[in-house]
Short mmCIF file of C-alpha atoms in Angstrom, two decimals:
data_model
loop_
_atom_site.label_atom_id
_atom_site.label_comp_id
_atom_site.label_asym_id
_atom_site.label_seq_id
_atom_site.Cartn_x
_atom_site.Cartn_y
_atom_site.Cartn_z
CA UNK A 1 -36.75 -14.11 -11.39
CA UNK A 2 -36.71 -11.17 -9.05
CA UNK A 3 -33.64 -8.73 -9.84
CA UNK A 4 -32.10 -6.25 -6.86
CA UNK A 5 -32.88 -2.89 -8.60
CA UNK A 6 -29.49 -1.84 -6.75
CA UNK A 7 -27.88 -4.39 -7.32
CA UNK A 8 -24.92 -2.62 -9.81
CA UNK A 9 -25.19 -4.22 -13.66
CA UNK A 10 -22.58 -6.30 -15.05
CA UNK A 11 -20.37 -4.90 -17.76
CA UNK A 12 -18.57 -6.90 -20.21
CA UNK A 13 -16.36 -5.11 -22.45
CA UNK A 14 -14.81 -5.80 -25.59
CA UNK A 15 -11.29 -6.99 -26.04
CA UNK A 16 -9.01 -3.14 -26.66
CA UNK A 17 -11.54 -1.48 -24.54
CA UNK A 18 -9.94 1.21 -22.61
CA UNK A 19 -9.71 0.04 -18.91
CA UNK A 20 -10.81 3.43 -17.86
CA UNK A 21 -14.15 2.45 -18.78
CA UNK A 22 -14.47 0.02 -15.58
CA UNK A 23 -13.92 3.64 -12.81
CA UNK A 24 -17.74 4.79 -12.77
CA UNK A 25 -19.17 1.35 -12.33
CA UNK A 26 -16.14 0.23 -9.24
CA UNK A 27 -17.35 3.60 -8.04
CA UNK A 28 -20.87 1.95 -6.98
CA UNK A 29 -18.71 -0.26 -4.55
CA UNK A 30 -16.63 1.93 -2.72
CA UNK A 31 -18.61 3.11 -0.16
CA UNK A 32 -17.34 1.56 3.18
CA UNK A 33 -19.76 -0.22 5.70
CA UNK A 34 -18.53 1.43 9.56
CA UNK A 35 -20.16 -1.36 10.78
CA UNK A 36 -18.53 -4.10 8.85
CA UNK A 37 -15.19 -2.05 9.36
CA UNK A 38 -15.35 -2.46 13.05
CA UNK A 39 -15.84 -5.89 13.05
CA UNK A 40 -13.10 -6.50 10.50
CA UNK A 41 -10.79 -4.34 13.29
CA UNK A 42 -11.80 -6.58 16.04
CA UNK A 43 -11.73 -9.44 14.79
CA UNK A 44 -8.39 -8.81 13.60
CA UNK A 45 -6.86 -7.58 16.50
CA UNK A 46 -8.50 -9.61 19.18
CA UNK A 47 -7.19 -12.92 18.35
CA UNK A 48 -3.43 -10.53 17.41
CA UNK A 49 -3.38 -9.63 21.13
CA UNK A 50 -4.30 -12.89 22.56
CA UNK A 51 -2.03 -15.38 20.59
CA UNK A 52 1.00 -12.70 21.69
CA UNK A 53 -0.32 -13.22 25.02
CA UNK A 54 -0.31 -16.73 24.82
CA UNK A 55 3.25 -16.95 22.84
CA UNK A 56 4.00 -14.92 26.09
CA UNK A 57 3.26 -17.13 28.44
CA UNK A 58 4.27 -20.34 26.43
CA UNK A 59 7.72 -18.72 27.23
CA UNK A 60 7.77 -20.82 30.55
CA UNK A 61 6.60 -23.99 28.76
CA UNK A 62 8.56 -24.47 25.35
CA UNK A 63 10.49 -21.72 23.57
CA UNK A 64 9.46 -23.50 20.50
CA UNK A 65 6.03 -23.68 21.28
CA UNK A 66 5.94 -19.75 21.82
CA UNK A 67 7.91 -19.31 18.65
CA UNK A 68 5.41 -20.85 16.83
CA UNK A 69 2.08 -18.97 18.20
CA UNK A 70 4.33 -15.77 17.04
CA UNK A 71 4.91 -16.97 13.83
CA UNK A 72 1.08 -17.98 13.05
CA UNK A 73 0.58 -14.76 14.93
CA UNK A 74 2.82 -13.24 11.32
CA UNK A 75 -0.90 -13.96 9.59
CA UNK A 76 -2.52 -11.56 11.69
CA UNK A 77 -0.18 -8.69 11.58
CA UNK A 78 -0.11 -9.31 7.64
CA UNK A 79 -3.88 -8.55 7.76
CA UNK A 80 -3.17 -5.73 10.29
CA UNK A 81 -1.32 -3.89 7.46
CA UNK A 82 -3.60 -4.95 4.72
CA UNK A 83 -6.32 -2.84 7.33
CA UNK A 84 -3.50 0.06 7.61
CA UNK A 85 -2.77 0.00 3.97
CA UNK A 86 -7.29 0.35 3.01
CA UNK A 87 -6.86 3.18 5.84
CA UNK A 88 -4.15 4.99 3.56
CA UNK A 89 -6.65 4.67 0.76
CA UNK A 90 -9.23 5.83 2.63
CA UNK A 91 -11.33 3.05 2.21
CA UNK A 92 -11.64 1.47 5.48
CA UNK A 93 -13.90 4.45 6.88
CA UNK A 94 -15.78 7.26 5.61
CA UNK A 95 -14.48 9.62 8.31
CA UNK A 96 -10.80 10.56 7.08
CA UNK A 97 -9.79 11.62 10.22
CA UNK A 98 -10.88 8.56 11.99
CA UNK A 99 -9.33 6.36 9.26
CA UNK A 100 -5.65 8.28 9.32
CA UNK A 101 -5.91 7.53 13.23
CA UNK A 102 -6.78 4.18 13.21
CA UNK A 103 -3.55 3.81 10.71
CA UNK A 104 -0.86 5.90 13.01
CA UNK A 105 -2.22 3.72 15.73
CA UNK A 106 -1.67 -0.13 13.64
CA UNK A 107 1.40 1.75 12.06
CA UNK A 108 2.41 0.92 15.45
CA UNK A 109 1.99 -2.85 15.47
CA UNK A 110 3.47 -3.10 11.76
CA UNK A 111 6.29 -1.21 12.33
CA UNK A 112 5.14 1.48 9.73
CA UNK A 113 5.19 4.91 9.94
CA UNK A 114 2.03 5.56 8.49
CA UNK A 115 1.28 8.88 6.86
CA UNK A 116 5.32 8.31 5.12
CA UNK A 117 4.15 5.26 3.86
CA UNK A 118 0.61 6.38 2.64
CA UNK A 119 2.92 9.10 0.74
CA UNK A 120 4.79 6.36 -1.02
CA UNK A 121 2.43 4.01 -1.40
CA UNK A 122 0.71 6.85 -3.66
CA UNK A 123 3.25 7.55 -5.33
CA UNK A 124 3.45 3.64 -6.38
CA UNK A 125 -0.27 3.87 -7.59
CA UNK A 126 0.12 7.12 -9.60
CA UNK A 127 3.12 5.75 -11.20
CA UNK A 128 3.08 1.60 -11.61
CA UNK A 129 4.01 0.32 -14.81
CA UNK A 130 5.72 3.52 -15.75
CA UNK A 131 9.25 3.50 -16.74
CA UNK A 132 10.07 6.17 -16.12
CA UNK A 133 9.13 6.71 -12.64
CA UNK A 134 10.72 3.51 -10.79
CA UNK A 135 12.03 3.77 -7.94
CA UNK A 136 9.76 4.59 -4.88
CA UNK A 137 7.36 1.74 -3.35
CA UNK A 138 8.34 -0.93 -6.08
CA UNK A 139 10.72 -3.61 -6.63
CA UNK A 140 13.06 -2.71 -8.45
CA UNK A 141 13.23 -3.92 -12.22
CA UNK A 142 15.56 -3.41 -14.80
CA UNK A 143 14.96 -3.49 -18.77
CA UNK A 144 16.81 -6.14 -20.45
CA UNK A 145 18.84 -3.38 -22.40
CA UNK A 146 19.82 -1.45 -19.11
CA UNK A 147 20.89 -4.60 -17.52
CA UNK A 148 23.12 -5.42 -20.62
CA UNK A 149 24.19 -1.89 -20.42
CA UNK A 150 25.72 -2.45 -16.87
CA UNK A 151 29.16 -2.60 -15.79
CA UNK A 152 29.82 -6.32 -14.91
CA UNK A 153 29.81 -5.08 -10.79
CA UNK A 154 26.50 -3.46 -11.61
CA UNK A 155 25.49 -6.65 -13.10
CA UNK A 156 25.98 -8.25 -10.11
CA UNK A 157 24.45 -6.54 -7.67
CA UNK A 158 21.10 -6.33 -9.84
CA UNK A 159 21.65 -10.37 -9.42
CA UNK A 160 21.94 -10.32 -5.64
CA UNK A 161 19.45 -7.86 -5.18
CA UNK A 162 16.78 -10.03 -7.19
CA UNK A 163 17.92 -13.12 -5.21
CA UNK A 164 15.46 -14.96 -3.27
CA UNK A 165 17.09 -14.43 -0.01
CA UNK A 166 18.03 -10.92 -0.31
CA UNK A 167 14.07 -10.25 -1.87
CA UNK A 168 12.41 -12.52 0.65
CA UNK A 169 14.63 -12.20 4.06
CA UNK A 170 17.09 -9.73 4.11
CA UNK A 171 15.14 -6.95 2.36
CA UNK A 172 12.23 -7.22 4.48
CA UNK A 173 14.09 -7.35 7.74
CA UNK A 174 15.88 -3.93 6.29
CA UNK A 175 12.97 -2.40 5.23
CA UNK A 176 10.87 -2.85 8.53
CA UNK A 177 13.26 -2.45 11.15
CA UNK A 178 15.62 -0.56 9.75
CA UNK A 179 14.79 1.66 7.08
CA UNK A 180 11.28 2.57 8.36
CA UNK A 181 12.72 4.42 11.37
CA UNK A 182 13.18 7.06 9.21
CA UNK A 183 11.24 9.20 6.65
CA UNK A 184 13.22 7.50 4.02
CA UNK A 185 12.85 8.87 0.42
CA UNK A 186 10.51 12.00 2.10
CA UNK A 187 13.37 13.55 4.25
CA UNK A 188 12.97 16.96 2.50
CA UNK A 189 9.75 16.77 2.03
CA UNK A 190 8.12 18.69 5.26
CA UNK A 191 7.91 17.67 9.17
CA UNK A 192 4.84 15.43 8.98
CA UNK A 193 6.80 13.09 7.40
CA UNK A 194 9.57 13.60 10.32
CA UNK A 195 6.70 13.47 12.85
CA UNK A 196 5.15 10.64 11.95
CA UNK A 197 8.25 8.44 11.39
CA UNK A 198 9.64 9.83 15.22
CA UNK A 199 5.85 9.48 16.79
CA UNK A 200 5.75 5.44 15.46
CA UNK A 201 9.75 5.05 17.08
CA UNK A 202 8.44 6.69 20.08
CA UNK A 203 5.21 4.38 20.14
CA UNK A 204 7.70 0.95 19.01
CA UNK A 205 9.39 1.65 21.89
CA UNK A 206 7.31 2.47 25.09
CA UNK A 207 5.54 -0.84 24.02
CA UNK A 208 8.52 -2.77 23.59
CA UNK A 209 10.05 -0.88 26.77
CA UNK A 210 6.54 -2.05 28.61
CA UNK A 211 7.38 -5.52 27.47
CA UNK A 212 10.76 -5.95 28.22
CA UNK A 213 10.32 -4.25 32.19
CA UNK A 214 7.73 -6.95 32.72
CA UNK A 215 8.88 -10.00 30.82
CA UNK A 216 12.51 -9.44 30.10
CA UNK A 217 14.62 -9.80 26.73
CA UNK A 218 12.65 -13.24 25.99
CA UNK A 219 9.15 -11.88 24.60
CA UNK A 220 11.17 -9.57 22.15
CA UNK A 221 13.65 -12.10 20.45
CA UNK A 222 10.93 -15.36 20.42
CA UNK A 223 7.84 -13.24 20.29
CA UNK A 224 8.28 -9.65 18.64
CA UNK A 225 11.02 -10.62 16.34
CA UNK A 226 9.52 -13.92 14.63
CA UNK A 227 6.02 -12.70 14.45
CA UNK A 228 7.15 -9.48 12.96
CA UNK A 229 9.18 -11.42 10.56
CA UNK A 230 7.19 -13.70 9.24
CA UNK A 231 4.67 -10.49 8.35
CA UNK A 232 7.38 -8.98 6.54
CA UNK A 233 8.30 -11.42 4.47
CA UNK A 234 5.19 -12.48 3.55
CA UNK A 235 3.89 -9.04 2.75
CA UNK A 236 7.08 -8.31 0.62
CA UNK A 237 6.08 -11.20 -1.19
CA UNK A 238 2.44 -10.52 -1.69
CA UNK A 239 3.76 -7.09 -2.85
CA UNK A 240 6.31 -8.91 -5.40
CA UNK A 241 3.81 -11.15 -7.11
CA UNK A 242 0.91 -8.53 -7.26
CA UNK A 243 3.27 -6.64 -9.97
CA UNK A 244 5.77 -9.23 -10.78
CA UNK A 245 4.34 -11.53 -13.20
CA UNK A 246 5.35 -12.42 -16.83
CA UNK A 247 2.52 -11.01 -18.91
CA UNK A 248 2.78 -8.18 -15.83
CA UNK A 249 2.45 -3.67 -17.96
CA UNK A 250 5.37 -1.77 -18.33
CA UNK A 251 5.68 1.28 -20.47
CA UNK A 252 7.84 4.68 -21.02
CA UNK A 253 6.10 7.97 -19.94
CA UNK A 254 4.98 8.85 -23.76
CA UNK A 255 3.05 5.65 -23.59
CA UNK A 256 2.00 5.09 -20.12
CA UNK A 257 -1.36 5.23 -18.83
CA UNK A 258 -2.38 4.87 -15.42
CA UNK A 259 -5.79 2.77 -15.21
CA UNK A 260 -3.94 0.41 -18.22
CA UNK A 261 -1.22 0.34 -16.13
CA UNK A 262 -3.46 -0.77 -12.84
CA UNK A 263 -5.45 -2.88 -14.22
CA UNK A 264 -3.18 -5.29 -16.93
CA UNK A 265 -0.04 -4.54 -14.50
CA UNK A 266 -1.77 -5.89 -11.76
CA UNK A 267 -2.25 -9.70 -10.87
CA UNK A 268 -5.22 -11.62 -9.57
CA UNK A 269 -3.88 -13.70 -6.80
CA UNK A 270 -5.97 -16.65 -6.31
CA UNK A 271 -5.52 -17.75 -2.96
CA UNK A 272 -7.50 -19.85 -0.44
CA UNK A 273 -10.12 -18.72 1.80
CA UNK A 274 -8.16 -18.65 4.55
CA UNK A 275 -5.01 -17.06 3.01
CA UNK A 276 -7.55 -14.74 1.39
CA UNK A 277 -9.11 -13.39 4.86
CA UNK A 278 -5.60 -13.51 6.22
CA UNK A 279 -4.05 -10.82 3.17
CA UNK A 280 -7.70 -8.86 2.81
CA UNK A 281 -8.16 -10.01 -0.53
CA UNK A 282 -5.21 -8.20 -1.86
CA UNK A 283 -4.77 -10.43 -3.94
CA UNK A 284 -7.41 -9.33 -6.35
CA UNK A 285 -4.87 -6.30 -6.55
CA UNK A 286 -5.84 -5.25 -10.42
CA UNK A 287 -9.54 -4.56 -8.87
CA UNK A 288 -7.42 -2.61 -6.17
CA UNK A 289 -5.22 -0.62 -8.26
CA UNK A 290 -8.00 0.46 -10.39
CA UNK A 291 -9.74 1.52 -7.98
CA UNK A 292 -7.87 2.01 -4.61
CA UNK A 293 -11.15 3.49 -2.60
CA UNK A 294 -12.99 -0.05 -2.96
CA UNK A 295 -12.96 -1.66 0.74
CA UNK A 296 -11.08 -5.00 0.75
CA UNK A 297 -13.81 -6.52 1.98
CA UNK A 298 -16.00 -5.22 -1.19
CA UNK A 299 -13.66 -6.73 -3.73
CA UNK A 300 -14.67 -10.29 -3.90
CA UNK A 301 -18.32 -7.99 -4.69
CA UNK A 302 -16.57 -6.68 -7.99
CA UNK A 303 -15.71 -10.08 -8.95
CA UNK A 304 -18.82 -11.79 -8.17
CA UNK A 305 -20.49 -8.84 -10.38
CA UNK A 306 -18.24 -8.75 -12.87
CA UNK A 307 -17.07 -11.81 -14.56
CA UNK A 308 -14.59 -10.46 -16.91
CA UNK A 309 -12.57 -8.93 -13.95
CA UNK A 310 -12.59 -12.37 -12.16
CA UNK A 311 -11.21 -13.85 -15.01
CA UNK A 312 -8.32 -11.32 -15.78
CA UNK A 313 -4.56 -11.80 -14.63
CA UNK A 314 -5.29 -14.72 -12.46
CA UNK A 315 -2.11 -15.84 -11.02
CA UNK A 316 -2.07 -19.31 -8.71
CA UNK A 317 0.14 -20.04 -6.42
CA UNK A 318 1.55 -22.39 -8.40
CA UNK A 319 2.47 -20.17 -10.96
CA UNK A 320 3.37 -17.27 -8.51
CA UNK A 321 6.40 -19.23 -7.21
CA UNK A 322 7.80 -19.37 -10.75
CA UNK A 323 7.64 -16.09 -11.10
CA UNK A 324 10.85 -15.85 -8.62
CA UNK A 325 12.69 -16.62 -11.66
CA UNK A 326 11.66 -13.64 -13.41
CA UNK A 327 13.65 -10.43 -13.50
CA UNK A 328 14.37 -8.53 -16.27
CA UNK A 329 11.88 -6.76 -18.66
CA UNK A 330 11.77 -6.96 -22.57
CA UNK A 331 10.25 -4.28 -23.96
CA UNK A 332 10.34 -5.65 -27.62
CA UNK A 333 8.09 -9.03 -26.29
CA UNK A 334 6.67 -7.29 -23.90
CA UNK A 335 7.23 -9.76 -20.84
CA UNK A 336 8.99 -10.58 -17.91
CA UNK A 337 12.22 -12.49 -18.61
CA UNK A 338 14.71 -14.74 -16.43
CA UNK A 339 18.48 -14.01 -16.83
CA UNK A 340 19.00 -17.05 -18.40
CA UNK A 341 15.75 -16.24 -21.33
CA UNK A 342 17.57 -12.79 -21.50
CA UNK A 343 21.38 -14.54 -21.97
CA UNK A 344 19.52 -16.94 -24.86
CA UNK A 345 17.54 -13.97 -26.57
CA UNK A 346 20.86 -12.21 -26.56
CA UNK A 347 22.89 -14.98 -28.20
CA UNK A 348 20.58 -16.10 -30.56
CA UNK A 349 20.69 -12.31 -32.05
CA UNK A 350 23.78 -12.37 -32.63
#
């Protein structure tokens, strides 16, 4: 049978095998295709701009009707920042400064301020799983022993922060249009961060100025609002699950280590096809955090190539919704525990 002499070989390694091992073969797939990345853009943002302009005009029709369009419209702008996000990686093109452009200007449509989130979001990868350095770009997750180590008001306001609705809803509607008008957690840090928070305000609003002048208040509350919505709430829970799972890494400084960290810390979401082209494969997020330069369009590659990392940390749906019920970790077992698990393991000590 003829073999692609390219093609890169498969590597299988042993159970305990240090998961730095997998960085120089990813490395043979993270080269990004221009011309593949130009057709991902446009056929991203194509069908974005025409479903808001036909939400628009279903305005006159059905306000249901248009609130609908914006909310399937939520899909696109979720892959809109999944393009944003491979930009902060550099993965989406080989020219950097092309790349950081094309983000500022999506930054735009997600609400995000991009070179302050490309800061964080770095700081996430160079410190997920590590104990020690919670705090910026994660959810936040307490041991089992800090939570028990909480005043009872501290208690509960780990509690409603973990909620559902606060998680799901109300943090996401914070976050985006609200927290992310400002440099938040790089206010000290230098004036690009203060320059490219102000430049994505100033951007928000000539287009939302542009909108309102020629189709009043309407387009913003049924169009803007929903569609915007829906993308943050679904990306906050893509986010969640690619991190929050039971069998998910944790460790303190002495014994963290990164590529452990991204790659038995990270899930494999397995998601439709369609949900799949609609989140840029994210969802194989361990291949991701491993190796961040990959295009998201190269990742199902990895997997096809490598059997052993298609197999690892798969996470269904299913199983993803459970994990709502997850919130506290336990170092001794190593897991992800509910409140309730945590109140049992608690009692039965005793």
């Amino acid at each position: 049978m003829f073999q692609d002499p390219n093609a890169p070989e498969a590597l299988t390694l042993p159970a305990g095998a240090p998961a730095k091992v997998w960085i120089r073969h990813l490395a043979k797939y993270r080269d990004p295709d221009p011309v593949r990345s130009g057709f991902e853009l446009a056929v991203t943002l194509l069908p974005f701009v025409a479903i808001w302009a036909a939400a628009w005009a279903m305005l006159s029709v059905s306000y249901w009707l248009a609130v609908a369009l914006a909310l399937v419209n939520g899909l696109f702008l979720v892959r809109i920042f999944c393009i944003q996000h491979d930009c902060g990686h550099g993965s989406f093109f080989s020219n950097s400064t092309l790349g950081d452009w094309v983000g500022r200007a999506l930054g735009v449509l997600t609400i995000t301020p991009y070179d302050v989130w490309r800061r964080s979001h770095a700081i996430h990868h160079g410190a997920a799983g590590n104990l020690d350095a919670r705090g910026m770009g994660d959810i936040d997750t307490l041991t089992v022993a800090e939570y028990e180590a909480r005043s009872w008001f501290g208690r509960l306001k780990y509690r409603a922060y973990r909620h559902p609705i606060t998680l799901f809803l109300v943090g996401p509607a914070f976050v985006f249009f609200f927290e992310q008008r400002l440099p938040v957690g790089h206010m000290r840090d230098g004036a690009k961060y203060w320059v490219s928070a102000m430049g994505t305000n100033v951007g928000i609003a000539i287009a939302l100025g542009l909108i309102v002048w020629f189709g009043g208040i309407m387009p913003l509350l049924l169009v803007f609002v929903p569609s915007t919505m829906m993308a943050a709430a679904l990306g906050v829970w893509l986010f969640y699950v690619q991190h929050q799972f039971e069998e998910t890494h944790w460790d303190h400084k002495e014994h963290w280590q990164v590529h452990e960290a991204a790659l038995h810390g990270s899930s494999h979401y397995i998601l439709p096809p369609v949900l799949a082209w609609f989140s840029a494969n994210i969802g194989i997020h361990h291949v991701h955090h491993l190796y961040s330069r990959i295009p998201f369009y190269r990742l199902p590659e990895v997997l096809k190539d490598h059997e052993q990392l298609a197999e690892a940390n798969r996470l269904t749906i299913r199983e993803s919704i459970k994990t709502v019920g997850l919130q506290l970790w336990d170092e001794k077992n190593r897991r992800l525990l509910s409140f309730r698990d945590a109140r049992r393991a608690r009692l039965a000590a005793t």
